[in-house]
Amino acid sequence: MNYGAFFDRAIEGLKSEQRYRIFANLERDARRFPYAIWRPDGPGTQPREVAIWCSNDYLTMGGHDMVIDAVVDAARRHGAGAGGTRNISGTHHPIVELEVELADLHGKESALAFTSGWISNLASISTIAQLLPNCLIISDALNHNSMIEGVRRSGCEKILFRHNDMEHLEELLNTAGPDRAKLVVFESLYSMDGDIAPVAKIAELAKKYNAMTYVDEVHAVGMYGPRGGGICEREGVMDQIDVIEGTLAKGFGTLGGYIAASSNIIDAVRSFAPSFIFTTTLPPTVAAGACAAVRHLKASQTERARHQRQAALTKHALSAAGLPVMDNESHIVPLMVGDADLCKKASDLLLERHSIYIQPINYPTVAVGTERLRITPTPRHTDEQIGELVEALVDVWQTLKLPFTSAAIVPLRRPALGVDQCTYPEMKRAAE
Ligand SMILES: *Cc1c(COP(=O)(O)O)cnc(C)c1O
């Protein structure tokens, strides 16, 4: 048997479906974000400066002086590693402090940190559902892969409700009946379309039909709510959701994931989840950095306000130039291409001709026919850089003969939005 041939064939299959992923070799510069050094592959290529427009370090907290100082200080004091699983090596002080901050952020009794957001979903959803007798998991159809893996791993019966469709959710809850154990799993902010779930309605339905709720706030923590507690904080429903899951790697700029919930739920996950028990915990450096970011964003509105402003401005400018930006109520700026090959070509052209890095988003991350460039402006992208981005995209659209749309066809929710007239609640609050 030629084992190698199987791997070659698997990769060829991906390539023929335009699904083969190439990772750009980027050297980020904490001081000079969004600029980074790109090292292209291949003979005769030279490293080049590029501007990054698709980072999930949404608020650039990863490059914040206070976060960097906390990481360096923790490394000097405690060393580089955690020394083992919490079971074996005990639990280090920076992670205890971090969990206290996270529980407080969400108004919960306790929190538990994991090595990633992906692992926190896998561990928590599977463990919670497994401990409940004959649990039915009711899951939004567009949930992230980590939640799907958690649902699968639980081995419980699952049923999907149509994305953000409250009538469908109610129908499923009603059919299951009030007596059966039910866990509703959903995201507060979906990262590809940037749409926001009706979290208050979900909480209300769950209460009516006696179901537990589990929300993934990965794309909202740090960025929404008066203290960065996410969409549930903004909507005033954190206390009505049983389990809030978040990441430390996006809005908080470091690494790791967590859940916040009542003490008994946290104790159960801590005690029963193999993907928590049998793996080395986050090192003190990361815990200290994340803790600094969480603390800072609880008090400061500056980053949130500027983030919303730059995202709104980017949408406005793209739309005004006739580029097919998808409207939504969040910081995510999806620019629709609708074809895998053209999406890749647009991304390549942006990088090679304009030194702008935006990863193409193709199937299976999004549905076939909805391929896009997903733009994530940060507080550190200037108005001038937004202008440069729009010019570059117009050139790419013309070169590839991609369709322009009139600004009137894709209306922005805030059509007359001027640079200083953003109407997002975070901005209002910041201005007060
Ligand atoms: C990125 C992501 C995760 C995983 O978080 P990591 O900390 O990157 O592992 C979980 N849920 C959603 C919705 C995500 O987009």
Coordinates of C-alpha atoms and ligand atoms in Angstrom, one line a residue:
M1 CA 0.0 0.0 0.0
N2 CA 1.3 3.5 -1.0
Y3 CA 0.1 5.5 2.1
G4 CA 1.5 8.8 0.7
A5 CA -0.8 8.6 -2.3
F6 CA -3.9 8.8 -0.1
F7 CA -2.7 12.1 1.4
D8 CA -1.8 13.5 -2.0
R9 CA -5.2 12.6 -3.3
A10 CA -7.0 14.2 -0.4
I11 CA -5.1 17.4 -1.0
E12 CA -5.7 17.3 -4.7
G13 CA -9.4 16.9 -4.0
L14 CA -9.4 20.1 -1.9
K15 CA -7.5 22.0 -4.6
S16 CA -9.9 21.0 -7.3
E17 CA -12.8 22.3 -5.2
Q18 CA -11.0 25.6 -4.5
R19 CA -10.9 24.7 -0.8
Y20 CA -7.1 24.4 -0.4
R21 CA -6.0 26.9 2.2
I22 CA -2.7 28.8 2.0
F23 CA -1.5 30.6 5.1
A24 CA 0.3 33.9 4.5
N25 CA 3.5 34.2 6.4
L26 CA 3.0 37.4 8.3
E27 CA 5.2 39.1 10.9
R28 CA 3.0 41.4 12.9
D29 CA 4.4 44.5 14.4
A30 CA 2.8 45.3 17.7
R31 CA 3.9 49.0 17.4
R32 CA 2.8 49.5 13.8
F33 CA -0.4 47.6 13.4
P34 CA -2.1 47.3 10.9
Y35 CA 1.3 47.0 9.1
A36 CA 3.1 43.7 9.1
I37 CA 5.9 42.1 7.1
W38 CA 4.7 39.5 4.6
R39 CA 7.2 36.9 3.4
P40 CA 5.9 35.5 0.1
D41 CA 6.7 31.9 -0.7
G42 CA 8.9 31.0 -3.7
P43 CA 12.2 31.8 -5.2
G44 CA 13.2 35.4 -5.8
T45 CA 10.5 36.9 -3.6
Q46 CA 11.2 39.6 -1.1
P47 CA 9.6 40.4 2.2
R48 CA 7.1 43.3 1.9
E49 CA 5.1 45.5 4.2
V50 CA 1.4 44.9 4.0
A51 CA -1.6 46.3 5.9
I52 CA -3.8 43.7 7.7
W53 CA -7.6 44.1 7.3
C54 CA -8.9 40.7 8.6
S55 CA -7.5 40.3 12.1
N56 CA -9.7 38.8 14.8
D57 CA -7.7 40.7 17.4
Y58 CA -10.6 43.1 16.9
L59 CA -9.6 45.8 19.4
T60 CA -5.8 45.2 18.9
M61 CA -5.5 44.4 22.6
G62 CA -2.7 41.9 21.7
G63 CA -0.5 44.9 21.0
H64 CA -1.7 47.0 23.9
D65 CA 1.2 48.2 26.2
M66 CA -0.6 47.2 29.4
V67 CA -1.3 43.7 28.1
I68 CA 2.3 43.3 26.9
D69 CA 3.7 44.5 30.2
A70 CA 1.5 42.0 32.1
V71 CA 2.7 39.2 29.9
V72 CA 6.4 40.1 30.3
D73 CA 6.1 40.7 34.0
A74 CA 4.3 37.3 34.5
A75 CA 7.1 35.5 32.5
R76 CA 9.8 37.1 34.7
R77 CA 8.0 36.2 37.9
H78 CA 6.4 32.8 37.1
G79 CA 8.3 31.5 34.1
A80 CA 7.1 30.5 30.6
G81 CA 4.9 27.5 31.3
A82 CA 2.1 26.3 33.6
G83 CA 4.0 23.2 34.7
G84 CA 1.2 20.8 34.0
T85 CA -2.5 20.2 34.2
R86 CA -4.4 21.8 37.1
N87 CA -5.0 18.4 38.5
I88 CA -1.4 17.6 38.8
S89 CA 0.4 20.9 39.2
G90 CA -2.2 22.9 41.1
T91 CA -3.7 26.0 39.8
H92 CA -1.6 29.1 39.3
H93 CA -2.5 32.4 40.7
P94 CA -2.8 34.4 37.5
I95 CA -5.5 32.0 36.2
V96 CA -7.4 32.2 39.5
E97 CA -7.4 36.0 39.2
L98 CA -8.5 35.8 35.5
E99 CA -11.4 33.5 36.4
V100 CA -12.5 36.0 39.1
E101 CA -12.5 38.8 36.6
L102 CA -14.4 36.7 34.0
A103 CA -17.1 35.7 36.5
D104 CA -17.5 39.3 37.5
L105 CA -17.6 40.5 33.9
H106 CA -20.7 38.3 33.2
G107 CA -22.3 38.7 36.7
K108 CA -21.9 34.9 37.4
E109 CA -20.7 33.0 40.5
S110 CA -17.8 31.4 38.7
A111 CA -15.8 31.0 35.6
L112 CA -13.5 28.4 34.2
A113 CA -10.6 29.0 31.7
F114 CA -9.7 26.6 28.9
T115 CA -6.8 26.5 26.4
S116 CA -9.0 27.9 23.6
G117 CA -12.5 29.0 22.8
W118 CA -12.8 25.9 20.6
I119 CA -12.0 23.6 23.5
S120 CA -14.3 25.5 25.9
N121 CA -17.3 24.8 23.6
L122 CA -16.3 21.2 23.0
A123 CA -15.8 20.5 26.7
S124 CA -18.7 22.5 28.1
I125 CA -21.5 21.6 25.8
S126 CA -20.7 17.9 25.8
T127 CA -20.3 17.7 29.5
I128 CA -23.4 19.7 30.4
A129 CA -25.6 17.8 28.0
Q130 CA -24.2 14.4 29.1
L131 CA -24.9 15.1 32.7
L132 CA -28.5 15.9 32.1
P133 CA -30.8 12.9 31.7
N134 CA -32.0 12.3 28.1
C135 CA -31.0 15.8 27.1
L136 CA -32.3 17.3 23.8
I137 CA -29.9 19.8 22.4
I138 CA -31.6 22.5 20.3
S139 CA -28.9 24.2 18.2
D140 CA -28.9 27.2 15.8
A141 CA -28.3 25.9 12.3
L142 CA -25.3 28.3 11.8
N143 CA -23.4 27.5 15.0
H144 CA -19.6 27.4 14.9
N145 CA -17.7 24.1 14.4
S146 CA -16.6 24.0 18.0
M147 CA -20.2 24.0 19.2
I148 CA -21.1 21.3 16.6
E149 CA -18.2 19.2 17.9
G150 CA -19.5 19.7 21.5
V151 CA -23.0 18.6 20.5
R152 CA -21.6 15.5 18.7
R153 CA -19.4 14.5 21.5
S154 CA -22.2 14.6 24.0
G155 CA -23.9 11.8 22.1
C156 CA -27.2 13.4 22.9
E157 CA -30.1 13.8 20.5
K158 CA -29.9 17.1 18.7
I159 CA -32.2 19.2 16.6
L160 CA -31.5 22.3 14.6
F161 CA -33.6 25.4 14.6
R162 CA -33.4 27.7 11.5
H163 CA -30.9 30.4 12.0
N164 CA -32.2 33.0 14.5
D165 CA -35.8 31.9 13.7
M166 CA -37.7 32.3 17.0
E167 CA -40.9 30.7 15.7
H168 CA -39.0 27.6 14.8
L169 CA -37.2 27.5 18.1
E170 CA -40.5 27.9 20.0
E171 CA -42.1 25.1 17.9
L172 CA -39.2 22.7 18.8
L173 CA -39.3 23.7 22.5
N174 CA -43.0 23.1 22.6
T175 CA -42.8 19.7 20.9
A176 CA -40.1 18.6 23.3
G177 CA -42.4 19.5 26.2
P178 CA -41.6 21.2 29.5
D179 CA -40.5 18.0 31.3
R180 CA -37.7 16.9 29.0
A181 CA -34.2 18.3 29.7
K182 CA -33.3 20.8 26.9
L183 CA -30.2 22.8 26.2
V184 CA -30.5 25.6 23.7
V185 CA -27.1 26.5 22.1
F186 CA -26.5 29.6 20.0
E187 CA -24.2 32.4 19.3
S188 CA -24.8 36.1 20.2
L189 CA -23.0 37.5 17.1
Y190 CA -22.4 35.4 14.0
S191 CA -19.0 36.1 12.6
M192 CA -19.5 35.7 8.9
D193 CA -22.6 37.8 8.3
G194 CA -22.1 39.9 11.5
D195 CA -25.8 39.4 12.5
I196 CA -26.9 39.5 16.1
A197 CA -29.2 36.9 17.8
P198 CA -32.4 38.0 19.5
V199 CA -30.9 36.9 22.9
A200 CA -33.7 38.4 25.0
K201 CA -36.3 36.4 23.1
I202 CA -34.3 33.2 23.3
A203 CA -33.9 33.7 27.0
E204 CA -37.7 34.3 27.3
L205 CA -38.6 31.2 25.3
A206 CA -36.2 29.1 27.2
K207 CA -37.8 30.2 30.5
K208 CA -41.3 29.6 29.2
Y209 CA -40.4 26.0 28.2
N210 CA -38.0 25.3 31.0
A211 CA -34.8 24.9 28.9
M212 CA -31.2 25.7 29.8
T213 CA -29.4 28.2 27.6
Y214 CA -25.8 28.3 26.4
V215 CA -24.5 31.2 24.4
D216 CA -21.2 31.6 22.5
E217 CA -20.2 35.3 22.9
V218 CA -16.9 34.8 21.2
H219 CA -17.3 37.7 18.7
A220 CA -18.8 40.1 21.2
V221 CA -16.9 39.9 24.5
G222 CA -14.8 43.0 25.1
M223 CA -16.6 44.7 22.2
Y224 CA -20.2 45.1 23.3
G225 CA -21.9 46.1 26.5
P226 CA -20.9 48.8 28.9
R227 CA -18.2 46.7 30.4
G228 CA -17.4 44.5 27.4
G229 CA -19.6 41.6 28.7
G230 CA -21.0 41.1 25.2
I231 CA -24.4 41.3 23.6
C232 CA -26.2 39.7 26.6
E233 CA -24.8 42.5 28.8
R234 CA -25.8 45.1 26.3
E235 CA -29.3 43.7 26.2
G236 CA -29.5 43.3 30.0
V237 CA -30.0 39.5 29.9
M238 CA -26.8 38.0 31.3
D239 CA -28.6 36.8 34.4
Q240 CA -31.2 35.0 32.2
I241 CA -28.6 32.9 30.3
D242 CA -27.3 29.9 32.1
V243 CA -23.9 29.6 30.5
I244 CA -21.9 32.3 28.7
E245 CA -18.9 31.2 26.7
G246 CA -16.2 33.5 25.4
T247 CA -12.7 33.6 24.0
L248 CA -9.6 35.5 25.2
A249 CA -8.1 35.4 21.7
K250 CA -10.3 37.9 19.8
G251 CA -11.5 41.0 21.6
F252 CA -9.1 40.3 24.5
G253 CA -6.2 39.8 22.1
T254 CA -4.4 36.8 23.8
L255 CA -5.3 33.1 23.9
G256 CA -7.7 30.8 25.7
G257 CA -11.5 30.4 26.2
Y258 CA -13.8 30.3 29.1
I259 CA -17.3 29.7 30.4
A260 CA -19.1 31.7 33.1
A261 CA -22.0 30.3 35.0
S262 CA -23.3 29.3 38.4
S263 CA -20.8 27.5 40.7
N264 CA -22.5 24.1 40.4
I265 CA -22.3 24.1 36.6
I266 CA -18.6 25.3 36.7
D267 CA -17.8 22.7 39.3
A268 CA -19.4 19.9 37.2
V269 CA -17.6 20.9 34.0
R270 CA -14.3 21.2 35.9
S271 CA -14.8 17.8 37.4
F272 CA -16.1 15.8 34.4
A273 CA -14.7 17.3 31.2
P274 CA -11.7 15.3 29.9
S275 CA -10.6 18.2 27.6
F276 CA -10.2 20.3 30.7
I277 CA -8.8 17.7 33.1
F278 CA -6.1 16.0 30.9
T279 CA -4.4 19.0 29.3
T280 CA -1.9 21.5 30.6
T281 CA -3.6 24.8 31.5
L282 CA -2.8 28.2 30.0
P283 CA 0.5 29.6 31.2
P284 CA 0.7 32.4 33.7
T285 CA 1.9 34.8 31.0
V286 CA -1.3 34.3 28.9
A287 CA -3.6 34.4 31.9
A288 CA -2.0 37.6 33.1
G289 CA -2.2 39.3 29.7
A290 CA -5.8 38.3 29.2
C291 CA -6.7 39.5 32.7
A292 CA -5.1 42.9 32.0
A293 CA -7.2 43.1 28.8
V294 CA -10.4 42.1 30.5
R295 CA -9.8 44.6 33.3
H296 CA -8.9 47.4 31.0
L297 CA -12.0 46.9 28.8
K298 CA -14.3 46.8 31.7
A299 CA -13.5 50.4 32.5
S300 CA -12.5 51.9 29.1
Q301 CA -15.0 52.8 26.4
T302 CA -12.4 54.3 24.1
E303 CA -11.5 51.1 22.2
R304 CA -15.2 50.1 21.8
A305 CA -16.3 53.5 20.6
R306 CA -13.4 53.8 18.1
H307 CA -13.9 50.2 16.9
Q308 CA -17.6 50.8 16.1
R309 CA -16.8 54.1 14.4
Q310 CA -14.1 52.7 12.1
A311 CA -16.3 49.7 11.2
A312 CA -19.3 52.0 10.4
L313 CA -17.1 54.3 8.4
T314 CA -15.6 51.4 6.4
K315 CA -19.1 50.1 5.6
H316 CA -20.2 53.6 4.6
A317 CA -17.2 54.3 2.4
L318 CA -17.5 50.9 0.7
S319 CA -21.2 51.3 0.1
A320 CA -20.7 54.8 -1.3
A321 CA -18.2 53.5 -3.8
G322 CA -20.7 50.9 -5.0
L323 CA -19.0 47.9 -3.5
P324 CA -21.4 45.2 -2.4
V325 CA -21.0 45.4 1.4
M326 CA -23.5 43.3 3.4
D327 CA -25.4 45.4 5.9
N328 CA -25.5 44.3 9.5
E329 CA -25.5 45.8 13.0
S330 CA -22.0 44.8 14.0
H331 CA -18.3 45.5 13.5
I332 CA -18.0 42.8 10.8
V333 CA -17.8 44.1 7.2
P334 CA -18.6 41.3 4.7
L335 CA -17.8 42.3 1.1
M336 CA -19.6 39.9 -1.2
V337 CA -18.0 38.2 -4.2
G338 CA -20.1 35.1 -4.7
D339 CA -17.5 32.9 -6.4
A340 CA -14.7 30.9 -4.8
D341 CA -12.2 31.4 -7.6
L342 CA -12.8 35.2 -8.0
C343 CA -12.7 35.6 -4.2
K344 CA -9.3 34.0 -4.1
K345 CA -8.2 36.1 -7.1
A346 CA -9.5 39.3 -5.4
S347 CA -7.5 38.5 -2.2
D348 CA -4.3 37.7 -4.2
L349 CA -4.6 40.9 -6.2
L350 CA -5.2 43.0 -3.1
L351 CA -2.0 41.6 -1.6
E352 CA 0.2 41.7 -4.6
R353 CA -0.9 45.0 -6.2
H354 CA -2.0 46.9 -3.1
S355 CA -0.2 45.3 -0.2
I356 CA -3.5 44.7 1.6
Y357 CA -4.1 41.4 3.3
I358 CA -7.7 40.1 3.4
Q359 CA -8.1 36.4 3.6
P360 CA -10.8 35.0 1.1
I361 CA -13.7 33.3 2.9
N362 CA -14.9 30.3 0.9
Y363 CA -16.9 27.1 1.4
P364 CA -17.2 25.4 3.9
T365 CA -16.8 28.4 6.1
V366 CA -19.7 30.0 4.2
A367 CA -22.2 28.6 1.8
V368 CA -21.3 28.2 -1.9
G369 CA -22.3 31.3 -3.8
T370 CA -21.8 33.6 -0.7
E371 CA -18.0 33.7 -0.9
R372 CA -16.7 37.0 0.4
L373 CA -13.9 39.1 1.7
R374 CA -14.4 39.5 5.4
I375 CA -13.1 42.9 6.6
T376 CA -12.5 43.6 10.2
P377 CA -11.6 47.3 10.8
T378 CA -9.9 47.9 14.2
P379 CA -9.6 51.0 16.3
R380 CA -6.1 51.4 14.9
H381 CA -7.1 51.6 11.3
T382 CA -7.1 55.3 10.4
D383 CA -9.7 57.1 8.3
E384 CA -6.9 57.6 5.7
Q385 CA -6.2 53.8 5.6
I386 CA -10.0 53.2 5.1
G387 CA -9.8 55.5 2.1
E388 CA -6.8 53.5 0.7
L389 CA -8.7 50.3 1.3
V390 CA -11.7 51.5 -0.7
E391 CA -9.5 52.7 -3.6
A392 CA -7.7 49.4 -3.7
L393 CA -10.9 47.4 -3.7
V394 CA -12.4 49.6 -6.5
D395 CA -9.3 48.7 -8.6
V396 CA -9.7 45.0 -7.8
W397 CA -13.4 45.1 -8.7
Q398 CA -12.6 46.8 -12.0
T399 CA -9.7 44.5 -12.8
L400 CA -11.7 41.3 -12.2
K401 CA -14.9 42.8 -13.7
L402 CA -16.8 42.1 -10.5
P403 CA -20.2 43.7 -10.4
F404 CA -20.6 47.1 -8.7
T405 CA -23.9 48.0 -7.1
S406 CA -25.4 51.4 -6.6
A407 CA -25.3 52.5 -3.0
A408 CA -29.0 52.7 -3.1
I409 CA -29.4 49.0 -3.8
V410 CA -27.6 47.9 -0.7
P411 CA -28.8 50.5 1.8
L412 CA -26.9 51.0 5.0
R413 CA -29.0 50.8 8.1
R414 CA -27.6 54.3 8.8
P415 CA -27.6 55.8 5.3
A416 CA -26.7 59.3 6.1
L417 CA -23.9 58.3 8.4
G418 CA -21.1 60.9 8.4
V419 CA -17.8 60.4 9.9
D420 CA -18.7 61.9 13.2
Q421 CA -22.4 60.9 13.3
C422 CA -22.2 57.3 14.3
T423 CA -25.3 56.3 16.2
Y424 CA -24.2 53.1 17.8
P425 CA -25.1 52.8 21.5
E426 CA -21.5 52.3 22.6
M427 CA -20.5 55.5 20.9
K428 CA -23.3 57.4 22.5
R429 CA -22.4 56.1 25.9
A430 CA -18.7 57.0 25.3
A431 CA -19.7 60.6 24.3
E432 CA -21.8 61.1 27.4
Ligands
LIG1 C1 -13.1 31.6 16.9 C2 -14.4 31.0 17.4 C3 -14.3 30.0 18.5 C4 -13.0 29.5 18.9 O1 -12.3 30.4 19.7 P1 -10.8 30.2 19.8 O2 -10.4 30.9 21.1 O3 -10.2 30.8 18.6 O4 -10.5 28.7 19.9 C5 -15.5 29.6 19.1 N1 -16.7 30.1 18.6 C6 -16.8 30.9 17.6 C7 -18.1 31.4 17.1 C8 -15.6 31.4 16.9 O5 -15.7 32.2 15.9

